[in-house]
Short mmCIF file of C-alpha atoms and ligand atoms in Angstrom, two decimals:
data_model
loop_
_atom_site.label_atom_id
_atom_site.label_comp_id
_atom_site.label_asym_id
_atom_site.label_seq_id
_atom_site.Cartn_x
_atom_site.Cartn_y
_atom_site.Cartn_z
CA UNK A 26 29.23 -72.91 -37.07
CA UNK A 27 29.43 -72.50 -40.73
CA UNK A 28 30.48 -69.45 -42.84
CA UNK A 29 29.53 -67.61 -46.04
CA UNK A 30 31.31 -64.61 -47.63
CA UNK A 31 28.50 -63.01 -48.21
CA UNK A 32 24.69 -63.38 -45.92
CA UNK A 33 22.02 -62.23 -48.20
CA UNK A 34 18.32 -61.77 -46.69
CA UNK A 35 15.90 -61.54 -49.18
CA UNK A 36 15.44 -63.48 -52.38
CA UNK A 37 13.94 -60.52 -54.03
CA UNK A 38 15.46 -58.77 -57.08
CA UNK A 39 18.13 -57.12 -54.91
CA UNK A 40 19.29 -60.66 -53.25
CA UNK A 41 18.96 -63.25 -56.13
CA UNK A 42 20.91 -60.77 -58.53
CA UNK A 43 23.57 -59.82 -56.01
CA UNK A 44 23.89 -63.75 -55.81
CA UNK A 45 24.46 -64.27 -59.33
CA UNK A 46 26.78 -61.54 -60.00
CA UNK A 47 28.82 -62.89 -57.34
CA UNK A 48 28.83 -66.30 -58.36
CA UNK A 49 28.72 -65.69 -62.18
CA UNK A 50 30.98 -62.83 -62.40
CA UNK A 51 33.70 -63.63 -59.48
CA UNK A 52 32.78 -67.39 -58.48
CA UNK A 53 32.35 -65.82 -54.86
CA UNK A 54 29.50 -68.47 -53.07
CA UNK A 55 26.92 -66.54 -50.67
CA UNK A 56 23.90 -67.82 -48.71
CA UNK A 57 20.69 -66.03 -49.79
CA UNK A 58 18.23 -66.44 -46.96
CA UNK A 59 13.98 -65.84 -47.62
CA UNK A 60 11.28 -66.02 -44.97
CA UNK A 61 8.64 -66.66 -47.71
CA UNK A 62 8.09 -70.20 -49.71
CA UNK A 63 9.59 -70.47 -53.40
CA UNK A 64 5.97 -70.86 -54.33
CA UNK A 65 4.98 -67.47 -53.17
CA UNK A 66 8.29 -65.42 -54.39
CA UNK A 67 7.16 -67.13 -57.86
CA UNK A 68 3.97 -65.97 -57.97
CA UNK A 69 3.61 -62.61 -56.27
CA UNK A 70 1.83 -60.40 -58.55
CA UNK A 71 4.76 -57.09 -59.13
CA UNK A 72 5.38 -54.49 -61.53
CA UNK A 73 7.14 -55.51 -64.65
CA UNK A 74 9.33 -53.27 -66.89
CA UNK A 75 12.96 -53.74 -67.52
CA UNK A 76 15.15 -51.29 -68.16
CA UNK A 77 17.57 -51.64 -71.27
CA UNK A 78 20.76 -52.14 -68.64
CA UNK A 79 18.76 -54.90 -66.99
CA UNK A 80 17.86 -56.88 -70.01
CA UNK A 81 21.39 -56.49 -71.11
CA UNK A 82 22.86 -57.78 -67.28
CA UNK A 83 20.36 -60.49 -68.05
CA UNK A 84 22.04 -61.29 -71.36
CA UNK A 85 25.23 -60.96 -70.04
CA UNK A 86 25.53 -62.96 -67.63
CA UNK A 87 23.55 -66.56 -68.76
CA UNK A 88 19.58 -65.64 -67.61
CA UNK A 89 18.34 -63.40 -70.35
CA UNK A 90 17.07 -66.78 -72.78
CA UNK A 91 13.46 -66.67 -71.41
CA UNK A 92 13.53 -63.48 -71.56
CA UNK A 93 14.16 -62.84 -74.92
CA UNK A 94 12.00 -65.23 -76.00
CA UNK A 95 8.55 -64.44 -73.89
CA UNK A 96 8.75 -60.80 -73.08
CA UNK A 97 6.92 -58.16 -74.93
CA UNK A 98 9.79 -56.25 -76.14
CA UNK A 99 8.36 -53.15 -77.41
CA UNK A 100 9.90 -50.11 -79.54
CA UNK A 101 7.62 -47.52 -78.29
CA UNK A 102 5.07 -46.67 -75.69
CA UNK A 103 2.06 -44.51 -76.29
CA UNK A 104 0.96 -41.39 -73.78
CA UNK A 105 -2.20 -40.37 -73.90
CA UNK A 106 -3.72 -36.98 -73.27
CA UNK A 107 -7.84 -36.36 -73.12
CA UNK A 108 -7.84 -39.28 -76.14
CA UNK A 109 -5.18 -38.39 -78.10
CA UNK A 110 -2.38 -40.69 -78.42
CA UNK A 111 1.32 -39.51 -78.52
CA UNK A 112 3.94 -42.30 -79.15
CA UNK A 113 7.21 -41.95 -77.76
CA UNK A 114 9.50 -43.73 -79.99
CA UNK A 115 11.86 -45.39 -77.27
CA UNK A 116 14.05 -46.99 -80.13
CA UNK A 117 14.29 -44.28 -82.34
CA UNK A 118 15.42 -41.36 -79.64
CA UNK A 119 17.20 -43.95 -77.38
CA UNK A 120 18.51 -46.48 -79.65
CA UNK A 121 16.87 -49.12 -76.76
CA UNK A 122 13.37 -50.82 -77.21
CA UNK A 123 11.21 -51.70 -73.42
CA UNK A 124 10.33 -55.24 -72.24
CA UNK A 125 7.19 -55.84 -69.91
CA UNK A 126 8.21 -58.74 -68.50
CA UNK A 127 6.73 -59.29 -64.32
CA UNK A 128 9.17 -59.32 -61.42
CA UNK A 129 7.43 -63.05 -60.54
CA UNK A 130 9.16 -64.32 -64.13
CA UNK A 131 12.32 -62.47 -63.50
CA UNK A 132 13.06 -63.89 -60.09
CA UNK A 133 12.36 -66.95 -61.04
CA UNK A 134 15.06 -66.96 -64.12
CA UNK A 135 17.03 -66.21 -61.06
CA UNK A 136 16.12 -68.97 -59.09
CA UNK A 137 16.51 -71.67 -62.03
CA UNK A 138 19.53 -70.15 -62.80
CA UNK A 139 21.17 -70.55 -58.92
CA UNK A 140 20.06 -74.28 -58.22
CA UNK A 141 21.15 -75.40 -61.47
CA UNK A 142 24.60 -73.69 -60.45
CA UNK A 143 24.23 -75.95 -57.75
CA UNK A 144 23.79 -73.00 -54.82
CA UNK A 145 21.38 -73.01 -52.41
CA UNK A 146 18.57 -70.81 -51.42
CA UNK A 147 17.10 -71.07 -48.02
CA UNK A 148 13.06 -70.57 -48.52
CA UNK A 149 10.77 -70.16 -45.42
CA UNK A 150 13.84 -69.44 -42.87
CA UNK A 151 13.18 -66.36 -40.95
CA UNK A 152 16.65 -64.41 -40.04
CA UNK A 153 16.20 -63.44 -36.28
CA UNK A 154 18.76 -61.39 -35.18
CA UNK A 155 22.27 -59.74 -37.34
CA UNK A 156 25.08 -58.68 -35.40
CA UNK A 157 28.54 -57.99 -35.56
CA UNK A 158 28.85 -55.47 -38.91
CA UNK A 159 30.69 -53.12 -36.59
CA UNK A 160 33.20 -55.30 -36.29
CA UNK A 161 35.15 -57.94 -38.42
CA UNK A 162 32.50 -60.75 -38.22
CA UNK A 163 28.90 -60.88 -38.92
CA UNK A 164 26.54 -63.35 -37.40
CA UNK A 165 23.48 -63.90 -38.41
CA UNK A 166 20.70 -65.85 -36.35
CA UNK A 167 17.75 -67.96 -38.08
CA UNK A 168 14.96 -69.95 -37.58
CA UNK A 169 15.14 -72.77 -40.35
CA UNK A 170 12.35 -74.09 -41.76
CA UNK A 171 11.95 -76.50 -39.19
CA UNK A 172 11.57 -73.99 -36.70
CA UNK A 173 15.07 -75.11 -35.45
CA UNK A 174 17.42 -71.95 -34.07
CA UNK A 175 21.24 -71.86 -36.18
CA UNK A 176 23.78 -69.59 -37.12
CA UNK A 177 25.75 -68.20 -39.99
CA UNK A 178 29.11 -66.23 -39.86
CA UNK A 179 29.83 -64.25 -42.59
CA UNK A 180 32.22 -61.77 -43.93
CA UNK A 181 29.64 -59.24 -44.97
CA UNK A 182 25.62 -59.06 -45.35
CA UNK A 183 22.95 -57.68 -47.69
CA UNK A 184 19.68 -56.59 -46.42
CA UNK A 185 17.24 -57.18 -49.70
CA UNK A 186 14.29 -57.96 -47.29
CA UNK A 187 11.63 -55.31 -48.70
CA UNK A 188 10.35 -51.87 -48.26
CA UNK A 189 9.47 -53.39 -44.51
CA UNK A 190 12.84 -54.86 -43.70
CA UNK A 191 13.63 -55.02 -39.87
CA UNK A 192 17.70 -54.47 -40.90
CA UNK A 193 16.73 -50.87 -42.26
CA UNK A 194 16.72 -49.02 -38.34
CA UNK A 195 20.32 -50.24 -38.11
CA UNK A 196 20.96 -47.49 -40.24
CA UNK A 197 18.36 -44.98 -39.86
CA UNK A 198 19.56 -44.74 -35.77
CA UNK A 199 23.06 -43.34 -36.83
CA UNK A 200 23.55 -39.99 -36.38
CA UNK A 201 23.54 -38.08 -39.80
CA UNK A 202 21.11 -41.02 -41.70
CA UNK A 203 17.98 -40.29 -42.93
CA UNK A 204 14.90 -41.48 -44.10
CA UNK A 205 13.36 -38.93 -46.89
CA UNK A 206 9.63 -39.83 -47.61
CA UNK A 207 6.95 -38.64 -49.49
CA UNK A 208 2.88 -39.47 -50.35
CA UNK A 209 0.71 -39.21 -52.75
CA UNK A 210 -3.21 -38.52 -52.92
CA UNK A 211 -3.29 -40.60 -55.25
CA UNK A 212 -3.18 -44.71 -55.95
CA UNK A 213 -3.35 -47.26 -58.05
CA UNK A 214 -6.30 -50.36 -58.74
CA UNK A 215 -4.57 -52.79 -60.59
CA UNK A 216 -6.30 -55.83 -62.05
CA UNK A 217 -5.39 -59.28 -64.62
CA UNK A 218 -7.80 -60.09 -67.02
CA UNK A 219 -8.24 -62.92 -69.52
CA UNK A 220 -8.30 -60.82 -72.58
CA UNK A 221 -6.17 -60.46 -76.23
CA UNK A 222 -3.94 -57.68 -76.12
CA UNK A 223 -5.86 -54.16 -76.48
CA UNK A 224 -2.67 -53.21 -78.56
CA UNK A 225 0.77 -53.90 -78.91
CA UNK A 226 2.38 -51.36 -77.45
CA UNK A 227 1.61 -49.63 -73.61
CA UNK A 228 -0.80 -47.14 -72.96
CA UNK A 229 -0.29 -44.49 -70.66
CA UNK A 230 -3.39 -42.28 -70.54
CA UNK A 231 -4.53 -39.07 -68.74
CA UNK A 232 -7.47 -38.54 -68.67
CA UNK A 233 -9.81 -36.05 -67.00
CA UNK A 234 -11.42 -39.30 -65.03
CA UNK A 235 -7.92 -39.85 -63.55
CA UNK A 236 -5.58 -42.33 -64.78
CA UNK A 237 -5.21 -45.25 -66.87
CA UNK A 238 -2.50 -47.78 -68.04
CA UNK A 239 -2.93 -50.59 -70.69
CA UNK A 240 -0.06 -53.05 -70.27
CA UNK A 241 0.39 -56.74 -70.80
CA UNK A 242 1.11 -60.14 -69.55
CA UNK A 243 1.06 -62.72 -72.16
CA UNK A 244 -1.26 -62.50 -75.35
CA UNK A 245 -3.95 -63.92 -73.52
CA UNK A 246 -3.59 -62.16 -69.80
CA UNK A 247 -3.53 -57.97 -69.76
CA UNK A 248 -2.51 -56.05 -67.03
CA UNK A 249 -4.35 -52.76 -66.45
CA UNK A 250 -4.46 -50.41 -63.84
CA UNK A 251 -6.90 -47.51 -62.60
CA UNK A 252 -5.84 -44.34 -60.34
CA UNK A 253 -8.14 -44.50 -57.28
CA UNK A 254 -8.29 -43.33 -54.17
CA UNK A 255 -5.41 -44.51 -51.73
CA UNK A 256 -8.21 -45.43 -49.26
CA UNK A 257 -9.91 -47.74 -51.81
CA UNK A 258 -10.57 -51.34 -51.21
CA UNK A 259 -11.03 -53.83 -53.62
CA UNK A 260 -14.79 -54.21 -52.83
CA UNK A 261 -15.58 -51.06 -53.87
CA UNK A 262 -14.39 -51.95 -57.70
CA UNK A 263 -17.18 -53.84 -59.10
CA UNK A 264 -16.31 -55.23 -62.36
CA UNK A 265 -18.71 -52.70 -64.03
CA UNK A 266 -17.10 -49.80 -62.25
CA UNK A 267 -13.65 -51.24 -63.90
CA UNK A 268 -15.07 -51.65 -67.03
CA UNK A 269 -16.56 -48.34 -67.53
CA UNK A 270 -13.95 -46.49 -65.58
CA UNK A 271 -11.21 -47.73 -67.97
CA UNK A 272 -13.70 -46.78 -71.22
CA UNK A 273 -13.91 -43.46 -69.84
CA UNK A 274 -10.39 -43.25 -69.53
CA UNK A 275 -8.52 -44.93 -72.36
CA UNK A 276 -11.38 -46.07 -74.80
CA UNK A 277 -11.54 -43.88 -78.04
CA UNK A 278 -13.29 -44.19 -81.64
CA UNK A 279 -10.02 -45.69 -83.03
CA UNK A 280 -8.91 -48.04 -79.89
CA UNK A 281 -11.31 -50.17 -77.22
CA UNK A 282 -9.79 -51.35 -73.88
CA UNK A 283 -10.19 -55.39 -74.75
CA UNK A 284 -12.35 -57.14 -72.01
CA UNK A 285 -12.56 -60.30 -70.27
CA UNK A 286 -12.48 -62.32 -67.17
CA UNK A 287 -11.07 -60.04 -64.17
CA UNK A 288 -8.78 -62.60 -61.67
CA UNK A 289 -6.62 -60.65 -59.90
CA UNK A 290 -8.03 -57.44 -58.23
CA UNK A 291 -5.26 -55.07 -56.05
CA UNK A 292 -4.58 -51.72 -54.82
CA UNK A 293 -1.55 -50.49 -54.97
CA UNK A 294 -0.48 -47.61 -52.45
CA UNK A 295 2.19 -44.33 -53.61
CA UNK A 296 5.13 -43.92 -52.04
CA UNK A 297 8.46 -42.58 -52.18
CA UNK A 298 11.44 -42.97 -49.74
CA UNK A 299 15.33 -43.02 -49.75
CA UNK A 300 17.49 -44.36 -47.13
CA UNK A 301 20.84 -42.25 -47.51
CA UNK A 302 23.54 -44.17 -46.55
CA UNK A 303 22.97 -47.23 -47.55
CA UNK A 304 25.36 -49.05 -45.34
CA UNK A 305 26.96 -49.32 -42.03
CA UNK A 306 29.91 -51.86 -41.48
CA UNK A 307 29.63 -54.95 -43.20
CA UNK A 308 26.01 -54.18 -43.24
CA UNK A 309 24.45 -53.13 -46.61
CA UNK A 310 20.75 -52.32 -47.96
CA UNK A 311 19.84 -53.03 -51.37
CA UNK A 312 16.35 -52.41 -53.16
CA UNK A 313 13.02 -51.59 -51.21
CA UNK A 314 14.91 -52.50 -48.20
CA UNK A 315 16.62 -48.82 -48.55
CA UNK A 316 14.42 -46.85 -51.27
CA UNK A 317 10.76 -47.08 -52.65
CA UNK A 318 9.64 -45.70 -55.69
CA UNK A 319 5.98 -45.15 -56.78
CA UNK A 320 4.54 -48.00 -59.69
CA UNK A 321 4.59 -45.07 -62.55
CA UNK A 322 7.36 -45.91 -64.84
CA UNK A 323 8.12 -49.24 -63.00
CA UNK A 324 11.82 -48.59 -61.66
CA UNK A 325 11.53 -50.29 -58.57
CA UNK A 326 13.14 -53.87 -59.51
CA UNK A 327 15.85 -51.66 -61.76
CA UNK A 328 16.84 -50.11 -59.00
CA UNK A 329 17.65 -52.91 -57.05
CA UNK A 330 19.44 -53.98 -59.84
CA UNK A 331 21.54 -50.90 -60.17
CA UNK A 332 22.09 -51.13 -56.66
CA UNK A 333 23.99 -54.58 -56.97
CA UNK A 334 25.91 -53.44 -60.01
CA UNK A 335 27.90 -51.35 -57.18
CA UNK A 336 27.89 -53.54 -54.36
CA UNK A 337 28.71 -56.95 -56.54
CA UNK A 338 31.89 -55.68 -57.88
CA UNK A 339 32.57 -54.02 -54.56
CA UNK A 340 32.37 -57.10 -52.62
CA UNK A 341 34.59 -58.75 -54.96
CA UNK A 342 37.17 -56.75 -54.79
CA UNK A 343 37.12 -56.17 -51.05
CA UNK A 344 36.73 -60.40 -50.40
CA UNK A 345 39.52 -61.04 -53.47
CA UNK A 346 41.87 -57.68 -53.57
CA UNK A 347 41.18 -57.19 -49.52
CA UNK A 348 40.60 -53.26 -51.16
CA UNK A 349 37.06 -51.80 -49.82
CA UNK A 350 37.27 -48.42 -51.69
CA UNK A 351 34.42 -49.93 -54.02
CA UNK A 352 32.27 -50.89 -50.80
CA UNK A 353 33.49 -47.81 -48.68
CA UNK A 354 31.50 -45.53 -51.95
CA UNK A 355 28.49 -47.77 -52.23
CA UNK A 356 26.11 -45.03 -50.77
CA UNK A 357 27.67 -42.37 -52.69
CA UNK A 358 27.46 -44.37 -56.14
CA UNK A 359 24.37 -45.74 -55.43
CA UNK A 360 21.74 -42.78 -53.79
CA UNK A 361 22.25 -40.21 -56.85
CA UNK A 362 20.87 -42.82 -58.98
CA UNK A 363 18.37 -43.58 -56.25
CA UNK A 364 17.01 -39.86 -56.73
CA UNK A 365 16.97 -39.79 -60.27
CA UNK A 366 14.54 -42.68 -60.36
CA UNK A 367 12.62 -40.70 -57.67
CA UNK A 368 12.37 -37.89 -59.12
CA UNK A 369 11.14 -39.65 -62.46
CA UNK A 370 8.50 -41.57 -60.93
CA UNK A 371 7.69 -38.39 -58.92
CA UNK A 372 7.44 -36.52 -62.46
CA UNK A 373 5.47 -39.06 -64.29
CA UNK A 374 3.23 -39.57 -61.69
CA UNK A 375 2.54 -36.11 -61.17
CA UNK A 376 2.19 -35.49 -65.00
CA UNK A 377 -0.53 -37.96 -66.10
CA UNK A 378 -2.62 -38.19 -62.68
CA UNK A 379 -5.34 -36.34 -61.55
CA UNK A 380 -4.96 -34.40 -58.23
CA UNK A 381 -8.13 -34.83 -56.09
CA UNK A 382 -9.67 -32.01 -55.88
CA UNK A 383 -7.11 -30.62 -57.87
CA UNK A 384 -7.50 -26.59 -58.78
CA UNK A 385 -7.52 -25.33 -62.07
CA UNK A 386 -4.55 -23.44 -61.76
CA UNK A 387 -2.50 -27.32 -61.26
CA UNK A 388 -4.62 -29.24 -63.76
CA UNK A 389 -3.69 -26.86 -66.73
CA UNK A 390 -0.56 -26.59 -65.52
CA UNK A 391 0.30 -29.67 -65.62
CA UNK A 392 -1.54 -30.65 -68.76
CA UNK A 393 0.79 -27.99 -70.64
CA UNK A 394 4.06 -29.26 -69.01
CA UNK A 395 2.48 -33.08 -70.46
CA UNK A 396 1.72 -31.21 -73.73
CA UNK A 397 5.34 -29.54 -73.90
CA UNK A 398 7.54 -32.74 -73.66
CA UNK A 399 5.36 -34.70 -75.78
CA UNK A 400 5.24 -31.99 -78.77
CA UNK A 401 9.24 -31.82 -78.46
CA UNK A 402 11.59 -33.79 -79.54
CA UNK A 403 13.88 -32.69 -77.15
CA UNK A 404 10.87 -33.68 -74.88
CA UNK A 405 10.01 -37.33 -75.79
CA UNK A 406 13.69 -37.92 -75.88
CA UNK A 407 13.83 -37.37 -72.42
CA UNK A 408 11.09 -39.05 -71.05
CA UNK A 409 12.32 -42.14 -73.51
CA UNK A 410 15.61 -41.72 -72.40
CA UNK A 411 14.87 -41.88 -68.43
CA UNK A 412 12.20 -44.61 -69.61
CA UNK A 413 14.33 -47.10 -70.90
CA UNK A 414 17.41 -46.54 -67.85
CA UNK A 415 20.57 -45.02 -67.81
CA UNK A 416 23.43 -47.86 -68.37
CA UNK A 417 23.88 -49.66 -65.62
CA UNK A 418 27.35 -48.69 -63.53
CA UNK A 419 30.52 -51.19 -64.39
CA UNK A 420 33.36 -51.68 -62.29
CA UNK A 421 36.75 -53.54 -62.83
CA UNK A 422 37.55 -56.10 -60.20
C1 LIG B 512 3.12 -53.38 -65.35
O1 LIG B 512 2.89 -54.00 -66.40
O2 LIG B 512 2.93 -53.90 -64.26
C2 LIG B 512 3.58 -51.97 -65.41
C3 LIG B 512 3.97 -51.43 -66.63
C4 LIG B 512 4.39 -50.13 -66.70
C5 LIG B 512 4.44 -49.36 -65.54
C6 LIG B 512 4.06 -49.88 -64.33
C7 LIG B 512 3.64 -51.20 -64.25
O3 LIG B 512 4.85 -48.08 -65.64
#
């Protein structure tokens, strides 16, 4: 039977990054384990703003080249309010610019990056069973990719298998966890169209039609989305409907939404959860696996990578010092964070959408709260602040 340090499930952001800390940062090998093909983890259409700490951990530690060199870095972002731009100047009040750049591209510097260190990562093998985190042993059970049963001892394991993952109830079933959720009325209709850029810089836009965002792929492929209802299917989004929806809601006399051929059509659902702890044993959650966070304000892949920032040093220093004080405070480094990003994606979201329904008393409400932090200083410096990420945690080894 072979063994690993550390069994990672998932080769999302949470378990390609914890991999590469390890092996970059301490030289500590780990066996990353992913039920889907390479294929589909590279092309999975995600979310796709990095935080100022992430582009930096991408610098930092040999993966940030491609980054640098295809992103769309930007300095600001615009928010829009019933037409009328306000733009939040993320590198004046924050000192940090924004980079769209799509989960699919990061995870695949990560990839690169890990076979060309000459580690492996185990595509379409399904783990089965994980046992032994109680105790001083894990075991974990899989089905490799020629459907052939094996197993895998390791001194500790990272579930980073999605907001789905089967690991997560090995937690939630002690007494004192829990699972805090919440849902919106509210989602998003996301489509990629063939189209120049409608303008540099991101559009956030409320409008009394509901909301829109303008953001980007490449100079030639845009990514917009449309709030719809959370019921909505993509058949019910002609490309006319699209078209005139995102006029309506973005479209002014001194900007047009740029148009083209729609490829990709998707609706995204809202939803917010938080796992709290975030470990039991040797067992440890990372990314959707223990939180989710709405699409407004894109913190979901930061997060993850937040989350390793903790648990990377902390395995080190438990597998090299034999000290676990870093991995005995995981949870309690890692869930305030957790709820910050919450509650930001909870604010945003809640400031530019349209409730259903909504009365008037909670429309103009929340128009003025939109109006207040954009005509502030103190305001915009907030939102840019939260926008861009706090630093990401760093611990000595
Ligand atoms: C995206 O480009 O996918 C994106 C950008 C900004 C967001 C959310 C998603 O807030």
């Amino acid at each position: 039977m072979s063994h690993t340090p550390v069994a990672i499930i998932g080769a999302g952001p949470a378990g390609l990054t914890l991999a590469h800390l390890l092996h970059h940062n301490y030289g500590i090998e780990s066996v990353v384990f992913e039920s889907r093909s390479r294929q589909d983890v590279e092309e999975t259409v995600r979310a796709g703003v990095l935080e100022q700490g992430t582009m930096n951990l991408m610098r930092e530690t040999g993966v940030g080249e491609r980054m640098d060199r295809e992103a769309d870095i930007d300095d600001a972002i615009d928010i829009a309010l019933d037409g009328q731009r306000t733009r939040i100047d993320l590198a004046g009040l924050t000192g940090h610019p924004m980079a769209v750049y799509p989960q699919h591209e990061y995870l695949k510097d990560f990839i690169a990056a890990r076979l060309a260190a000459g580690q492996t990562i185990l595509f379409n093998t399904t783990v089965d069973d994980v046992t032994g985190y109680d105790d001083d042993r894990v075991t974990v059970t899989y089905a490799t990719e020629g459907g052939e049963q094996q197993t895998l001892t390791a001194d500790y394991v990272m579930a980073g298998d999605g907001s789905a993952s089967p690991r997560r109830k090995l937690i939630t079933e002690l007494p004192g966890a829990v699972r805090s959720k919440h849902e919106y009325p509210y989602a998003w209709f996301g489509i990629l169209v063939n189209a120049p850029q409608t303008q540099k810089e991101l559009i956030y836009a409320n409008s009394p039609h509901g909301f829109a965002l303008i953001s980007t792929r490449t100079p030639s492929v845009q990514r917009y989305y449309l709030q719809c209802d959370p019921d909505d299917t993509v058949d019910m989004w002609s490309d006319e409907r699209i078209w005139e929806e995102l006029h309506k809601r973005v479209s002014t006399d001194d900007l047009r939404v740029s148009e083209g051929e729609i490829f990709d059509k998707a609706v995204l659902r809202f939803r917010s959860a938080v796992t709290d702890p975030m470990q039991r044993g040797r067992l440890f959650l990372a990314g959707d696996a223990a939180h989710t966070v709405p699409p407004t304000g894109a913190k979901g892949l930061n997060l993850a990578v937040a989350d390793v920032s903790v648990l990377a040093p902390g395995l080190a220093r438990a597998l090299k010092k034999n000290n676990t004080d870093l991995l005995d405070a995981y949870s309690s480094l890692a869930v305030p964070r957790v709820w910050k990003a919450q509650h930001f994606s909870y604010w945003m979201s809640s400031m530019l959408h349209t409730v259903p329904d909504g009365d008037h008393f909670q429309t103009q409400r929340s128009h003025a709260e939109l109006r207040s932090v954009l005509s502030t200083e103190a305001g915009r410096t907030y939102l840019a602040q939260q926008y861009v990420g706090l630093d990401l945690p760093k611990f000595e080894v």
